[in-house]
XYZ file of C-alpha atoms in Angstrom:
373
model
C -32.832 -15.345 -20.787
C -29.292 -14.135 -22.095
C -25.980 -14.231 -21.101
C -23.556 -11.968 -21.449
C -19.687 -10.375 -20.210
C -19.513 -7.115 -18.360
C -16.963 -4.669 -17.044
C -17.069 -2.379 -14.480
C -17.356 0.046 -17.250
C -20.321 -1.522 -19.464
C -22.301 -2.823 -16.271
C -24.581 -0.284 -16.054
C -25.280 0.159 -19.782
C -26.301 -3.882 -19.401
C -28.666 -2.955 -16.232
C -30.363 -0.204 -17.731
C -30.855 -2.756 -20.710
C -32.151 -5.410 -18.328
C -34.570 -3.315 -16.986
C -35.296 -1.556 -20.075
C -36.817 -4.934 -21.148
C -39.683 -4.440 -18.606
C -39.667 -8.165 -17.242
C -39.658 -9.874 -13.981
C -36.370 -11.895 -13.570
C -32.955 -12.678 -11.896
C -29.652 -11.671 -13.197
C -26.962 -13.279 -11.630
C -23.580 -11.749 -11.749
C -20.394 -14.079 -11.138
C -17.542 -12.005 -10.502
C -14.387 -13.319 -9.022
C -14.082 -10.563 -6.819
C -17.447 -10.080 -5.624
C -18.625 -13.732 -5.801
C -22.500 -14.246 -6.846
C -24.962 -11.558 -6.674
C -28.831 -11.829 -7.456
C -30.632 -8.791 -8.244
C -33.971 -9.425 -8.882
C -35.968 -6.867 -11.302
C -39.607 -6.421 -11.615
C -40.472 -4.030 -14.630
C -38.144 -1.199 -14.359
C -37.710 -1.502 -10.645
C -34.769 -3.455 -8.688
C -36.530 -5.295 -6.104
C -33.432 -6.549 -3.882
C -30.134 -7.623 -4.254
C -27.769 -9.941 -2.799
C -23.973 -11.328 -2.421
C -22.821 -14.256 -1.695
C -20.417 -15.183 -0.015
C -20.050 -12.167 1.464
C -22.933 -11.778 2.866
C -23.850 -8.128 1.298
C -27.640 -7.109 0.728
C -29.124 -3.814 -0.772
C -27.346 -0.997 -1.836
C -23.863 -2.409 -0.835
C -24.384 -5.765 -2.697
C -25.049 -3.559 -5.946
C -21.819 -1.045 -4.626
C -19.543 -4.263 -4.089
C -20.280 -5.484 -7.592
C -20.245 -2.137 -9.164
C -16.394 -1.941 -7.639
C -14.826 -5.038 -9.540
C -13.074 -4.782 -12.721
C -16.112 -7.632 -14.520
C -17.255 -10.901 -15.285
C -20.173 -12.650 -16.221
C -23.910 -12.617 -16.124
C -27.123 -14.083 -17.386
C -31.149 -13.228 -16.662
C -33.748 -15.539 -16.332
C -37.525 -14.177 -16.759
C -40.312 -15.219 -15.121
C -38.739 -15.003 -10.919
C -41.270 -15.254 -8.698
C -40.294 -14.420 -5.189
C -40.118 -18.182 -3.641
C -38.081 -19.139 -6.224
C -35.340 -16.846 -4.730
C -32.405 -18.735 -3.577
C -32.331 -17.574 -0.483
C -34.314 -15.894 2.199
C -34.921 -12.388 1.509
C -34.103 -9.925 4.337
C -35.109 -6.109 4.786
C -31.755 -5.626 4.413
C -31.487 -7.289 1.115
C -35.420 -4.963 -0.505
C -34.025 -2.477 -2.439
C -37.545 -0.982 -4.543
C -36.187 1.575 -6.435
C -35.749 1.888 -10.321
C -32.803 1.126 -11.863
C -31.938 4.685 -13.478
C -32.435 5.742 -9.346
C -30.534 2.828 -8.269
C -27.532 3.835 -10.146
C -27.046 7.270 -9.445
C -27.051 6.362 -5.858
C -24.398 3.587 -6.315
C -22.324 6.705 -8.087
C -22.867 9.053 -5.417
C -21.848 6.573 -2.691
C -18.543 6.264 -5.367
C -17.480 9.664 -3.710
C -14.759 10.653 -0.984
C -17.322 10.142 1.491
C -17.784 6.466 0.621
C -14.169 5.512 -0.312
C -14.260 2.204 -2.885
C -11.800 0.256 -0.682
C -13.652 0.233 2.722
C -14.363 -3.502 3.402
C -17.662 -3.843 4.519
C -17.887 -6.947 4.356
C -17.172 -8.235 8.408
C -19.807 -5.563 9.191
C -22.715 -6.912 9.698
C -26.434 -5.639 11.507
C -25.494 -7.272 15.004
C -21.956 -5.945 14.726
C -20.985 -3.845 17.681
C -18.773 -1.417 17.431
C -16.334 -0.444 20.822
C -14.254 2.977 21.512
C -10.394 3.296 21.289
C -10.283 6.596 22.120
C -12.253 9.430 23.625
C -12.865 11.188 20.707
C -11.662 10.452 16.989
C -8.493 12.311 15.865
C -8.772 15.310 13.730
C -8.403 14.680 9.986
C -6.990 17.532 7.936
C -8.567 19.227 4.809
C -12.379 19.335 4.034
C -15.039 19.969 6.460
C -13.412 17.112 8.411
C -11.386 19.152 10.180
C -13.496 19.932 12.975
C -15.073 16.617 12.747
C -15.527 15.466 15.836
C -15.595 18.393 18.325
C -18.001 17.123 20.341
C -18.234 20.190 22.443
C -19.362 22.494 19.689
C -22.515 19.121 18.424
C -26.243 20.882 18.734
C -28.914 18.105 18.877
C -31.467 20.254 18.246
C -30.190 21.751 14.730
C -32.911 21.927 12.443
C -30.720 23.349 9.877
C -27.502 21.347 8.641
C -25.088 23.406 5.249
C -25.280 20.762 2.907
C -21.288 21.085 2.881
C -21.540 19.801 6.491
C -24.317 16.996 6.353
C -22.200 14.287 6.761
C -19.903 15.297 9.145
C -22.906 15.974 11.547
C -23.913 12.257 10.134
C -20.298 11.272 11.965
C -20.723 13.248 15.137
C -24.629 12.122 16.018
C -23.008 8.535 15.002
C -20.199 8.529 17.536
C -21.809 9.993 20.315
C -24.078 7.322 20.529
C -21.219 4.388 20.219
C -21.585 3.303 23.656
C -20.030 -0.506 23.222
C -23.902 -2.104 23.846
C -25.509 -0.719 20.712
C -25.240 -3.135 17.591
C -24.813 -1.313 14.091
C -28.588 -1.731 13.462
C -29.930 -0.163 16.916
C -27.549 3.187 15.436
C -29.049 3.048 12.375
C -32.673 2.362 13.937
C -31.547 5.547 16.575
C -30.070 7.975 13.920
C -33.283 7.239 11.320
C -30.050 6.440 8.617
C -30.233 3.452 5.936
C -28.310 0.454 7.730
C -25.540 0.940 4.957
C -25.111 4.223 5.420
C -24.346 3.596 9.616
C -21.352 0.537 7.818
C -19.603 3.285 5.425
C -19.319 5.305 8.848
C -18.228 2.367 11.205
C -15.291 1.816 8.104
C -14.029 4.958 7.825
C -13.812 5.096 11.648
C -12.327 1.921 12.184
C -9.666 2.511 9.625
C -9.074 5.835 11.397
C -7.888 3.421 14.281
C -10.673 4.806 16.743
C -12.926 1.842 16.834
C -13.029 -1.821 16.947
C -15.776 -3.956 16.145
C -17.039 -6.695 18.085
C -20.466 -8.355 18.892
C -23.096 -8.002 21.901
C -24.104 -10.214 24.097
C -24.160 -13.709 22.973
C -26.140 -16.828 23.796
C -23.870 -18.983 26.573
C -21.680 -22.094 25.164
C -23.169 -24.505 27.267
C -27.193 -23.702 26.308
C -26.113 -23.764 22.812
C -24.572 -27.050 23.417
C -27.682 -28.568 25.266
C -29.897 -26.967 22.157
C -28.081 -28.918 19.301
C -28.723 -31.787 21.718
C -32.407 -31.149 21.774
C -32.851 -30.488 17.945
C -30.650 -33.275 16.789
C -33.273 -35.581 18.616
C -36.063 -33.814 16.976
C -34.465 -33.555 13.467
C -31.986 -36.257 13.331
C -28.294 -35.421 11.654
C -29.554 -33.198 9.728
C -29.834 -30.265 12.881
C -25.942 -29.844 12.190
C -26.252 -29.095 8.511
C -29.550 -26.936 9.276
C -27.685 -24.673 11.509
C -24.538 -24.808 10.118
C -26.430 -23.084 7.278
C -28.842 -20.594 9.531
C -25.536 -19.340 11.355
C -24.124 -18.761 7.324
C -27.014 -16.478 6.921
C -27.358 -14.601 9.848
C -22.983 -14.233 9.959
C -22.496 -15.777 13.310
C -20.308 -19.080 14.019
C -21.733 -21.642 16.884
C -19.261 -20.597 19.081
C -20.592 -16.857 19.419
C -24.019 -16.493 18.313
C -25.408 -12.787 19.483
C -28.400 -12.901 21.313
C -29.649 -9.792 18.700
C -29.796 -12.973 15.526
C -31.685 -15.630 17.601
C -35.497 -14.695 15.393
C -33.665 -14.940 12.260
C -31.819 -18.222 13.114
C -34.726 -19.789 14.254
C -37.239 -18.272 11.563
C -34.142 -20.042 9.017
C -33.969 -23.768 10.672
C -37.950 -23.718 11.048
C -37.950 -23.155 7.265
C -35.813 -26.067 6.704
C -37.976 -28.652 8.908
C -40.813 -30.690 8.462
C -43.875 -28.198 9.669
C -44.695 -31.254 11.932
C -41.827 -30.686 13.771
C -42.228 -27.281 14.467
C -44.124 -26.780 17.556
C -41.067 -29.052 19.419
C -38.214 -26.866 17.715
C -40.237 -23.842 19.107
C -39.835 -24.952 22.671
C -36.143 -25.396 22.013
C -35.589 -21.861 20.801
C -37.154 -20.501 23.260
C -35.790 -22.701 25.667
C -32.466 -20.765 24.684
C -33.907 -17.395 24.358
C -34.384 -17.670 27.975
C -31.033 -18.370 28.941
C -29.278 -15.661 30.439
C -26.708 -13.927 27.868
C -22.798 -13.780 28.375
C -21.337 -10.102 27.352
C -17.488 -10.785 25.565
C -14.939 -9.549 26.173
C -14.180 -6.023 24.558
C -11.931 -6.885 20.833
C -8.116 -6.479 21.577
C -6.589 -3.137 21.090
C -4.596 -2.966 17.286
C -0.908 -3.710 17.960
C 1.275 -0.027 18.603
C 1.797 0.879 14.631
C 5.265 0.098 13.973
C 7.128 2.155 10.824
C 9.737 -0.400 10.740
C 6.886 -3.447 10.143
C 5.661 -1.624 7.366
C 9.110 -1.276 5.788
C 9.697 -4.478 6.080
C 6.689 -6.043 4.064
C 6.800 -2.885 2.156
C 10.492 -4.054 0.932
C 8.864 -7.247 -0.007
C 6.492 -6.225 -2.353
C 8.869 -2.901 -4.000
C 11.918 -4.113 -2.881
C 14.919 -1.554 -1.251
C 13.483 1.289 -2.702
C 10.611 0.617 -0.077
C 12.990 2.124 3.026
C 13.094 5.366 0.977
C 9.453 5.828 0.445
C 8.895 5.508 4.103
C 11.837 8.114 5.092
C 10.600 10.414 2.620
C 6.740 10.365 4.404
C 7.830 10.297 7.347
C 10.125 13.740 6.491
C 7.100 15.103 5.086
C 4.803 14.551 8.300
C 7.141 15.085 10.931
C 9.873 17.528 8.717
C 13.684 17.588 9.549
C 15.386 13.866 10.083
C 12.087 12.756 11.038
C 13.846 10.997 14.140
C 10.697 11.303 16.348
C 7.976 8.482 16.853
C 4.943 9.112 14.857
C 1.946 10.571 17.154
C -1.141 8.556 16.974
C -2.933 12.045 14.950
C 0.333 11.773 12.239
C -0.462 8.471 11.423
C -3.081 8.886 8.579
C -1.129 11.995 7.340
C 2.189 9.517 7.366
C -0.105 6.514 5.072
C -1.745 9.185 2.551
C 1.859 10.756 1.968
C 3.475 7.492 1.516
C 0.654 6.172 -1.176
C 1.471 9.118 -2.715
C 4.851 8.154 -3.591
C 3.728 4.465 -4.352
C 5.193 3.355 -7.788
C 3.140 1.517 -10.274
C 5.073 -0.829 -9.477
C 2.775 -3.896 -7.440
C 0.520 -0.536 -6.749
C -2.434 -2.597 -6.214
C -0.983 -5.286 -3.152
C 1.184 -2.471 -2.161
C -1.960 0.105 -1.167
C -4.093 -2.806 0.545
C -1.163 -3.228 2.522
C -1.083 0.612 3.564
C -5.065 0.146 4.321
C -4.180 -3.005 6.986
C -1.898 -0.220 8.665
C -4.580 2.578 8.885
C -6.670 0.288 11.629
């Protein structure tokens, strides 16, 4: 076992060093920004990766770890799968050599996967709801005609390398129907779930969609289920459900039907085997209830340059108003007296971000990102 501190620059070297030892064990990385990331290593291969409390798994967990400034880590040898602190899911498994994994992480840090995108809220059962007929065009690079769905040839067998990401976006958008979950979209496209989550985050940032959930279990049925579970295992039922819901990224108030199998597996894992038949009956009754289709998530409030100016002034002072006005003039030209069209908002925010002074730039960029949704 050894302990070390790391930075975002030294972490890849540290990970390669651990893999070069050829040992089997767990590497736990503690970061104030990323929580605790647990990497399972067997020889030269990375078996799995999970991050809590953000509930990130697989490649997404490694990417989140490398985007933070640094922290501390320790490696323990002689790891067996049953010693993993949390049950491994398919999404957490990686199965790549350390060099191959780091190569993918570096590739995912390119502009196609912006580091500022927040993926923590996009779970496998998250369902995207379209807010526009087709996402707004962007400017520059191959995305200039990104969403011309009438030009999409679903039977195309050859895709130019520089247009691969564009085609991926188009195919995903064509399948968004307010019913398919992120996992269902990934399966339909034959893409890794992490790739679909990145694309959804980009579309959400543009304001083209909002994320909700699919059919959920009826509240009355969940209440009755909890009564039955408490009768079977006692007061510990509340703790079991709390931990199981946290593991699948759901709350007791809205349990997606899609997570029910995983929820059952987590609850059974924490109960005596002698109680399993009774618990199986309770879950079967819960699964038989007609699901409830939640309302589509509320639309975002209208974009307001005045509101943005007000919040930005708290961070940067009076100069904020000048920066906003100059950015408006760049996008609209002239005196910039007209309201911004929806298609102009991304360009306006990009122009404003380019003008931000060093003082409190990180906080200001985060504020701008919140206005992109």
